[in-house]
mmCIF file of C-alpha atoms in Angstrom:
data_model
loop_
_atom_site.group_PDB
_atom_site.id
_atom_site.type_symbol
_atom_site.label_atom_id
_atom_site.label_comp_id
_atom_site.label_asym_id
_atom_site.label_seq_id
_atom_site.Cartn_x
_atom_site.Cartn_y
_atom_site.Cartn_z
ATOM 1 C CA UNK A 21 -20.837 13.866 11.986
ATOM 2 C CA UNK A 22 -23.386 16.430 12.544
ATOM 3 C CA UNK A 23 -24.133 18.669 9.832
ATOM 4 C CA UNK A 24 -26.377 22.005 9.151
ATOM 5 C CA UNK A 25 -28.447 23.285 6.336
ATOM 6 C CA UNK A 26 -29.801 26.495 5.685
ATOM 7 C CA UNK A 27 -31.497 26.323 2.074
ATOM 8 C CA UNK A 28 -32.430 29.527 1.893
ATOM 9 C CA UNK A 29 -29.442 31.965 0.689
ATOM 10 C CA UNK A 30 -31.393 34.868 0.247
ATOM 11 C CA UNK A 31 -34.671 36.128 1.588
ATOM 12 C CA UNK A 32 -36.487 39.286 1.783
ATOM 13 C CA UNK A 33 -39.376 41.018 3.657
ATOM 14 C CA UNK A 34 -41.089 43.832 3.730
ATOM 15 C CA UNK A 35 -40.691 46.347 7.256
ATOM 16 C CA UNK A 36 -43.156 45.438 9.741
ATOM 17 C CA UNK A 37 -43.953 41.845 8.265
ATOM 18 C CA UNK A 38 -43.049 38.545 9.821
ATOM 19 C CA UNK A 39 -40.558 36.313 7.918
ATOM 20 C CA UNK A 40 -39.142 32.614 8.489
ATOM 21 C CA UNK A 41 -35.696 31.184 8.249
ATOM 22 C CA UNK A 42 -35.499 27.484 7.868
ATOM 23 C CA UNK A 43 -32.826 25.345 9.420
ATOM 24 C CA UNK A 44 -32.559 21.634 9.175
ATOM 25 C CA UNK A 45 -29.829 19.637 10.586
ATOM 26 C CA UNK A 46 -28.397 16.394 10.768
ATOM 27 C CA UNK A 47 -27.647 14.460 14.024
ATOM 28 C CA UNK A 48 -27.709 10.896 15.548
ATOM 29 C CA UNK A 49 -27.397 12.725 19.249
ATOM 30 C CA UNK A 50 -30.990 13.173 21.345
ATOM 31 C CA UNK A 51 -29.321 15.984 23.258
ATOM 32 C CA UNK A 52 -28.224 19.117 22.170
ATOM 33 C CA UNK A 53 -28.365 22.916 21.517
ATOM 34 C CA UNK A 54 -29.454 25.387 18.755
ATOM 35 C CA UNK A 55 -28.375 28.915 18.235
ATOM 36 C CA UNK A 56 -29.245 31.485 15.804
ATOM 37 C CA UNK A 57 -26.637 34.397 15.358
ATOM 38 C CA UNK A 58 -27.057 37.388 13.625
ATOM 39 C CA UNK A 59 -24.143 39.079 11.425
ATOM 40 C CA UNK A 60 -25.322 42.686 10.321
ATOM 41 C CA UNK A 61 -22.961 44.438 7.588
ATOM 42 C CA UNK A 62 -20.262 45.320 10.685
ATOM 43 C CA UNK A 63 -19.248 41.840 10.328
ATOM 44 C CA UNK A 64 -19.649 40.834 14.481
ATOM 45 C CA UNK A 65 -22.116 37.805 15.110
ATOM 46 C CA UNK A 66 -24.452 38.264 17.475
ATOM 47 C CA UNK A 67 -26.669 35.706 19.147
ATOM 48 C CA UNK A 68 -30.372 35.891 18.596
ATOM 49 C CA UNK A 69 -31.865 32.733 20.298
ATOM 50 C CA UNK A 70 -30.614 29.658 21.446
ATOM 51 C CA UNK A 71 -32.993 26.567 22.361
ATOM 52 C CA UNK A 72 -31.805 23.174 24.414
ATOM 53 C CA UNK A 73 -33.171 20.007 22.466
ATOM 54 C CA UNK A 74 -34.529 18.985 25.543
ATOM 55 C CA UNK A 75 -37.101 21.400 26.408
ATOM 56 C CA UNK A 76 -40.490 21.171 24.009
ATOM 57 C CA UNK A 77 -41.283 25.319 24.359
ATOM 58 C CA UNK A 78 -39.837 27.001 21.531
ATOM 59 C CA UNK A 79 -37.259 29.662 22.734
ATOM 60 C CA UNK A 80 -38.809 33.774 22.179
ATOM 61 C CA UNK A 81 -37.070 36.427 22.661
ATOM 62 C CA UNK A 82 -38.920 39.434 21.880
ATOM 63 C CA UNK A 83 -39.826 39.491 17.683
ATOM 64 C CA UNK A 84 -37.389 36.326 17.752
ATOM 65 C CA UNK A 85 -39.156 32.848 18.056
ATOM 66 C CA UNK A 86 -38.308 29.356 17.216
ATOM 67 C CA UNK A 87 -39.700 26.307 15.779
ATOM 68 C CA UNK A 88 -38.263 23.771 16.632
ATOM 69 C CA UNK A 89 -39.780 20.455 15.679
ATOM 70 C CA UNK A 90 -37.212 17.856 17.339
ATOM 71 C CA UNK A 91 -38.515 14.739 15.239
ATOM 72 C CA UNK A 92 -37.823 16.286 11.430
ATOM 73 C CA UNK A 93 -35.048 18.276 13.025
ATOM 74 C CA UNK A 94 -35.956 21.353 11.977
ATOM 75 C CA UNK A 95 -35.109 24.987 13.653
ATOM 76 C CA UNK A 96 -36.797 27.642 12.278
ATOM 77 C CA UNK A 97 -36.611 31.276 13.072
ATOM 78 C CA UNK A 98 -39.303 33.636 12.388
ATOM 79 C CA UNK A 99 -38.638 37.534 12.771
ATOM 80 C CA UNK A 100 -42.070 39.368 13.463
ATOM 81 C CA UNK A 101 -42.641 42.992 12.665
ATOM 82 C CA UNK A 102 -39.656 42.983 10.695
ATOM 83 C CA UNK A 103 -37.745 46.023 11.309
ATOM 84 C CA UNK A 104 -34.674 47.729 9.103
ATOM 85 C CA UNK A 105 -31.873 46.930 11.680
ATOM 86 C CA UNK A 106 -32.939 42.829 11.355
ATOM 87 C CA UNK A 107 -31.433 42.715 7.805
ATOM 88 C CA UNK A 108 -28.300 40.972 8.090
ATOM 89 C CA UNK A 109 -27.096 37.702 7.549
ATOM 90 C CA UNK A 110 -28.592 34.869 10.263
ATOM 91 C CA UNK A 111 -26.516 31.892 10.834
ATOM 92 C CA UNK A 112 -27.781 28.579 12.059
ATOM 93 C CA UNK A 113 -25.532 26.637 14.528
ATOM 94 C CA UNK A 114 -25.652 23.417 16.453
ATOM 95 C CA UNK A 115 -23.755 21.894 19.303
ATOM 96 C CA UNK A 116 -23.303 18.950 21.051
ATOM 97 C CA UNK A 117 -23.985 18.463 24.667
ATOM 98 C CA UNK A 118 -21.390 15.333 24.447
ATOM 99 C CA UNK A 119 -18.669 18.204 23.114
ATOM 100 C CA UNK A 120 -16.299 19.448 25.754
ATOM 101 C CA UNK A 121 -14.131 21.965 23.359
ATOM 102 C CA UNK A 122 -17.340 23.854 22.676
ATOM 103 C CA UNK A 123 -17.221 23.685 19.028
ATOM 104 C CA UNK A 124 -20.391 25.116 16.811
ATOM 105 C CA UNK A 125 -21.069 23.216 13.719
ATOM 106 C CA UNK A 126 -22.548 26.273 11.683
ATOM 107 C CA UNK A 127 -25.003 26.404 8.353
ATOM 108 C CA UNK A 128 -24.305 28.242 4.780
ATOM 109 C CA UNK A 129 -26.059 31.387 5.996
ATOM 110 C CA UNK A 130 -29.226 33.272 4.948
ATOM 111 C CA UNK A 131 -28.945 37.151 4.153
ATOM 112 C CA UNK A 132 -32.082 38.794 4.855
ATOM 113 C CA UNK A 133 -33.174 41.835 3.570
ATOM 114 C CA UNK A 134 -35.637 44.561 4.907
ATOM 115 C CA UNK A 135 -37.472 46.568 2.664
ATOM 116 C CA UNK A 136 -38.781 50.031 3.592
ATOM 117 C CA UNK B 5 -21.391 45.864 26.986
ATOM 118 C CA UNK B 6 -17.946 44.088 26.779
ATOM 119 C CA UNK B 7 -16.690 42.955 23.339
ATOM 120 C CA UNK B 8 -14.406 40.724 22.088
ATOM 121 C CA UNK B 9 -11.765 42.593 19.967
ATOM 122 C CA UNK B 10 -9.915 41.505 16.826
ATOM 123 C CA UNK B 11 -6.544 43.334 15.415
ATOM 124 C CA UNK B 12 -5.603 43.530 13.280
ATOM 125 C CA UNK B 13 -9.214 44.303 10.723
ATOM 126 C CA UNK B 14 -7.344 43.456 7.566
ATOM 127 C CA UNK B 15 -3.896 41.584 7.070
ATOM 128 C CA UNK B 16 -2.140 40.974 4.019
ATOM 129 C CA UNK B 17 0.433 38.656 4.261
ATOM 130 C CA UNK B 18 3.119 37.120 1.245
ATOM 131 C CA UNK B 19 2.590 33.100 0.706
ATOM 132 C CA UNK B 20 5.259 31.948 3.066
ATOM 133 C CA UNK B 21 5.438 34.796 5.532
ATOM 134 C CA UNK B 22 4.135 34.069 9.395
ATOM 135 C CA UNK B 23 0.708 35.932 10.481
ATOM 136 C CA UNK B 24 -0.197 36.445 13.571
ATOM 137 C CA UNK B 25 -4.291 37.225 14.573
ATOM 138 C CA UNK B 26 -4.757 39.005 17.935
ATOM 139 C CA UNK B 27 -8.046 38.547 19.740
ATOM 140 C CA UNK B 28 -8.539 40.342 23.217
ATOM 141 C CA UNK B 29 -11.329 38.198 24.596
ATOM 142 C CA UNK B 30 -14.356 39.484 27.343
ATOM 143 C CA UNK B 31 -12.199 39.269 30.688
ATOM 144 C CA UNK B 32 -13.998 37.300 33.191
ATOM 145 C CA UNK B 33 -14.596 34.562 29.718
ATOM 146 C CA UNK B 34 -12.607 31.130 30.133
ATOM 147 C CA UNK B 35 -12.939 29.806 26.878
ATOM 148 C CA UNK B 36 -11.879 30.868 23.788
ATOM 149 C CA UNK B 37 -12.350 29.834 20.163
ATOM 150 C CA UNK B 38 -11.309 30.616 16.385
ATOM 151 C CA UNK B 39 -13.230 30.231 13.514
ATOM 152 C CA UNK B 40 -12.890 30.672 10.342
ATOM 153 C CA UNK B 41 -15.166 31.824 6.833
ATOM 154 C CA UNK B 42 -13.944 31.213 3.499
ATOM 155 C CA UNK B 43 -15.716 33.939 1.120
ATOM 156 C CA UNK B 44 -18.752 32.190 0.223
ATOM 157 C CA UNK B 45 -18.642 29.111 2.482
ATOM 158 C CA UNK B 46 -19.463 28.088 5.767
ATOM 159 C CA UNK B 47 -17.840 29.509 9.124
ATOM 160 C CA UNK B 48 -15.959 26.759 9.852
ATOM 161 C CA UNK B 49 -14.164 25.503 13.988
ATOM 162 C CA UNK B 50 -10.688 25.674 13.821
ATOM 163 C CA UNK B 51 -10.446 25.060 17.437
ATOM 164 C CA UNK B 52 -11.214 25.890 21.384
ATOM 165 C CA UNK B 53 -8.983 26.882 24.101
ATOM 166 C CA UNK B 54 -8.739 26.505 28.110
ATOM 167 C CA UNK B 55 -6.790 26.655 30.862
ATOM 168 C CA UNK B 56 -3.924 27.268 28.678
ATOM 169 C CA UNK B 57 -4.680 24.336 26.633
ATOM 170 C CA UNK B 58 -6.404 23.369 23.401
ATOM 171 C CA UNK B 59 -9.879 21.412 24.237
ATOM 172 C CA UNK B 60 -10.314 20.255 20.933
ATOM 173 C CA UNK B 61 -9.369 21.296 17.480
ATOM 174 C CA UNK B 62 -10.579 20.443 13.566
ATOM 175 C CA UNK B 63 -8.485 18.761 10.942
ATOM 176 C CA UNK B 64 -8.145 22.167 9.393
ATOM 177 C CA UNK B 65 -5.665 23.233 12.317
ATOM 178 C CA UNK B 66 -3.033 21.377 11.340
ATOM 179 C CA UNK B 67 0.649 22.101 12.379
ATOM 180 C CA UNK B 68 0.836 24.976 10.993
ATOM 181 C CA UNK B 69 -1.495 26.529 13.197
ATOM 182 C CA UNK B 70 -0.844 27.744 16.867
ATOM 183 C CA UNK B 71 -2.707 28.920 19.399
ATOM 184 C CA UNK B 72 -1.540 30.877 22.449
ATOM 185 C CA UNK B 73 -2.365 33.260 25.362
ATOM 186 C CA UNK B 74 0.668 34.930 26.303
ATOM 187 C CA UNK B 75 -0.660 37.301 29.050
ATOM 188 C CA UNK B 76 -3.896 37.834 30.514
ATOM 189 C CA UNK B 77 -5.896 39.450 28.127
ATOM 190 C CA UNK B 78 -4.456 38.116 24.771
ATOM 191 C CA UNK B 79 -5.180 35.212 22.565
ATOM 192 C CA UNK B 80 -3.168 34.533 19.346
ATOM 193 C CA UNK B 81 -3.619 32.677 16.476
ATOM 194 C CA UNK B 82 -0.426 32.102 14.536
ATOM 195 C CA UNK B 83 0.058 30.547 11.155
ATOM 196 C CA UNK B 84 3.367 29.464 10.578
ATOM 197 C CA UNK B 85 3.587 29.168 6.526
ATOM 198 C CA UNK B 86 0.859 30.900 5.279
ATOM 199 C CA UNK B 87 -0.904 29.062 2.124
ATOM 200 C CA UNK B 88 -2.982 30.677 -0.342
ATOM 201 C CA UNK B 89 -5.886 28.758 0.510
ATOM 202 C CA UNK B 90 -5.422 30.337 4.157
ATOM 203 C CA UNK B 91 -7.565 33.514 2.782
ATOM 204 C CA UNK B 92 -10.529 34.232 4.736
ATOM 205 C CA UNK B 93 -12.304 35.831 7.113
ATOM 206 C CA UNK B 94 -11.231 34.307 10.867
ATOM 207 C CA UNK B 95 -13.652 35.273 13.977
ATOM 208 C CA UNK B 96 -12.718 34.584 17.759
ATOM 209 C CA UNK B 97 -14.948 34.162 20.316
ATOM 210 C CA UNK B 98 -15.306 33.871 23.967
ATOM 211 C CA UNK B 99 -17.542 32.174 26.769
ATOM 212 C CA UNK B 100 -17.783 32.515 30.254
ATOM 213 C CA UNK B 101 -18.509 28.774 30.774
ATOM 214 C CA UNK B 102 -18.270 25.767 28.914
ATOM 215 C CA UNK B 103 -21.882 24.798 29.208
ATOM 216 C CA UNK B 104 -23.808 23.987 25.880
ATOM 217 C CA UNK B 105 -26.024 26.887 26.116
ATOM 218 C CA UNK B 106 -23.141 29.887 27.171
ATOM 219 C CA UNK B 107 -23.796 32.038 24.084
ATOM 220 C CA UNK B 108 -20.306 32.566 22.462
ATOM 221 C CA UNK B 109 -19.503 36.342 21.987
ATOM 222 C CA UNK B 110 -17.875 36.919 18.574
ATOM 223 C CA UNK B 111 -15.249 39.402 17.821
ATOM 224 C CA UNK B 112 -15.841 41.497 14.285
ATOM 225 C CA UNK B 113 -13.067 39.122 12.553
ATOM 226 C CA UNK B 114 -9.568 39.293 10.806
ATOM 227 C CA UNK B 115 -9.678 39.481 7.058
ATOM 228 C CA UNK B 116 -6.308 37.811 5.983
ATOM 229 C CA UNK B 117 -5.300 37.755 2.505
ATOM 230 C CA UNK B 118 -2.357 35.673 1.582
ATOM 231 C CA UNK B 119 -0.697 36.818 -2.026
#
């Protein structure tokens, strides 16, 4: 069964800095997807990035980029110029291409905070 | 933008008693999904829903779980005989295909607590 860590619970950065979330995951499978979501305080998840196992670029959207490093299965997120409305709580979420129902296998979680 | 909408925000339901979560999913979506967050743990797949049937489902929803979409804009989760240990936060989303990389679209969530 495919799992997903997130190690961090807690980080913090300063406005206008760049910050990374680690993800590591756990899968037998060579294809795939990865998805970050974002949760901010009024509880809806919203999706941040996704990235298809497949493809070597690392997904960007905007201040959002990945690493993804297929072989240590790792999916990191950085967040440049780190603004007030990114502090929420980023999730970490996996799916199989083999899956038909759709399901996301999600992490623990990693609450960032922005500081002023 | 269209949203997937949850009522009700907060339910509090007696050990025992029926609950029913309402979810009014983005219309042109096809497949539909709960979740569910324990406080402090993982959001966890209860299961995934289309053409009026369930694609797949966890070993969490067990038969006292039901899923249903009773008109064209509703989808229900029920739980028959609620447990104590069925307190937590549950999410639905929605997706306008079933390819891997169709972002699902999360509704803000049901708290349930079960006394």
């Amino acid at each position: 069964a495919q799992t997903v860590t997130q190690s961090q619970p807690e980080m913090s950065v300063q406005e206008a800095e760049t910050v990374t979330l680690s993800c590591t995951y756990d899968t037998s499978e060579s294809d795939y997807y990865l998805f970050w979501y974002k949760q901010p305080p009024s509880r809806q998840m919203i999706l941040v990035i996704r990235q298809e196992a497949y493809k070597q670029q690392n997904a960007t959207e905007n201040r959002f980029s990945v690493n993804f490093q297929k072989a240590a299965k790792s999916f990191s997120l950085k967040i440049s110029d780190s603004q007030l409305g990114d502090a929420a709580m980023y999730f970490c979420a996996y799916r199989s291409v083999f899956n038909q129902g759709g399901k996301l296998i999600f992490g623990q979680g990693t609450e960032l905070s922005v500081k002023p | 933008e269209p949203e997937v909408t949850q009522t009700p925000s907060h339910q509090v339901t007696q050990m025992g008693q029926e609950v029913i979560l309402r979810c009014v999913p983005i219309s042109n979506h096809l497949y539909f999904y709960w979740y569910r967050q324990i406080l402090g743990q993982k959001v966890e797949f209860l299961v995934s829903f289309y053409n009026n049937e369930i694609s797949e489902k966890s070993e969490i929803f067990d038969d006292q779980f039901s899923v249903e979409r009773p008109d064209g804009s509703n989808f229900t989760l029920k739980i028959r005989s609620t447990k104590l240990e069925d307190s937590a936060m549950y999410f639905c989303a929605s997706s306008e295909w079933e390819e891997g990389n169709q972002p699902q679209h999360f509704g803000d969530g049901t708290r349930l607590s079960i006394l």
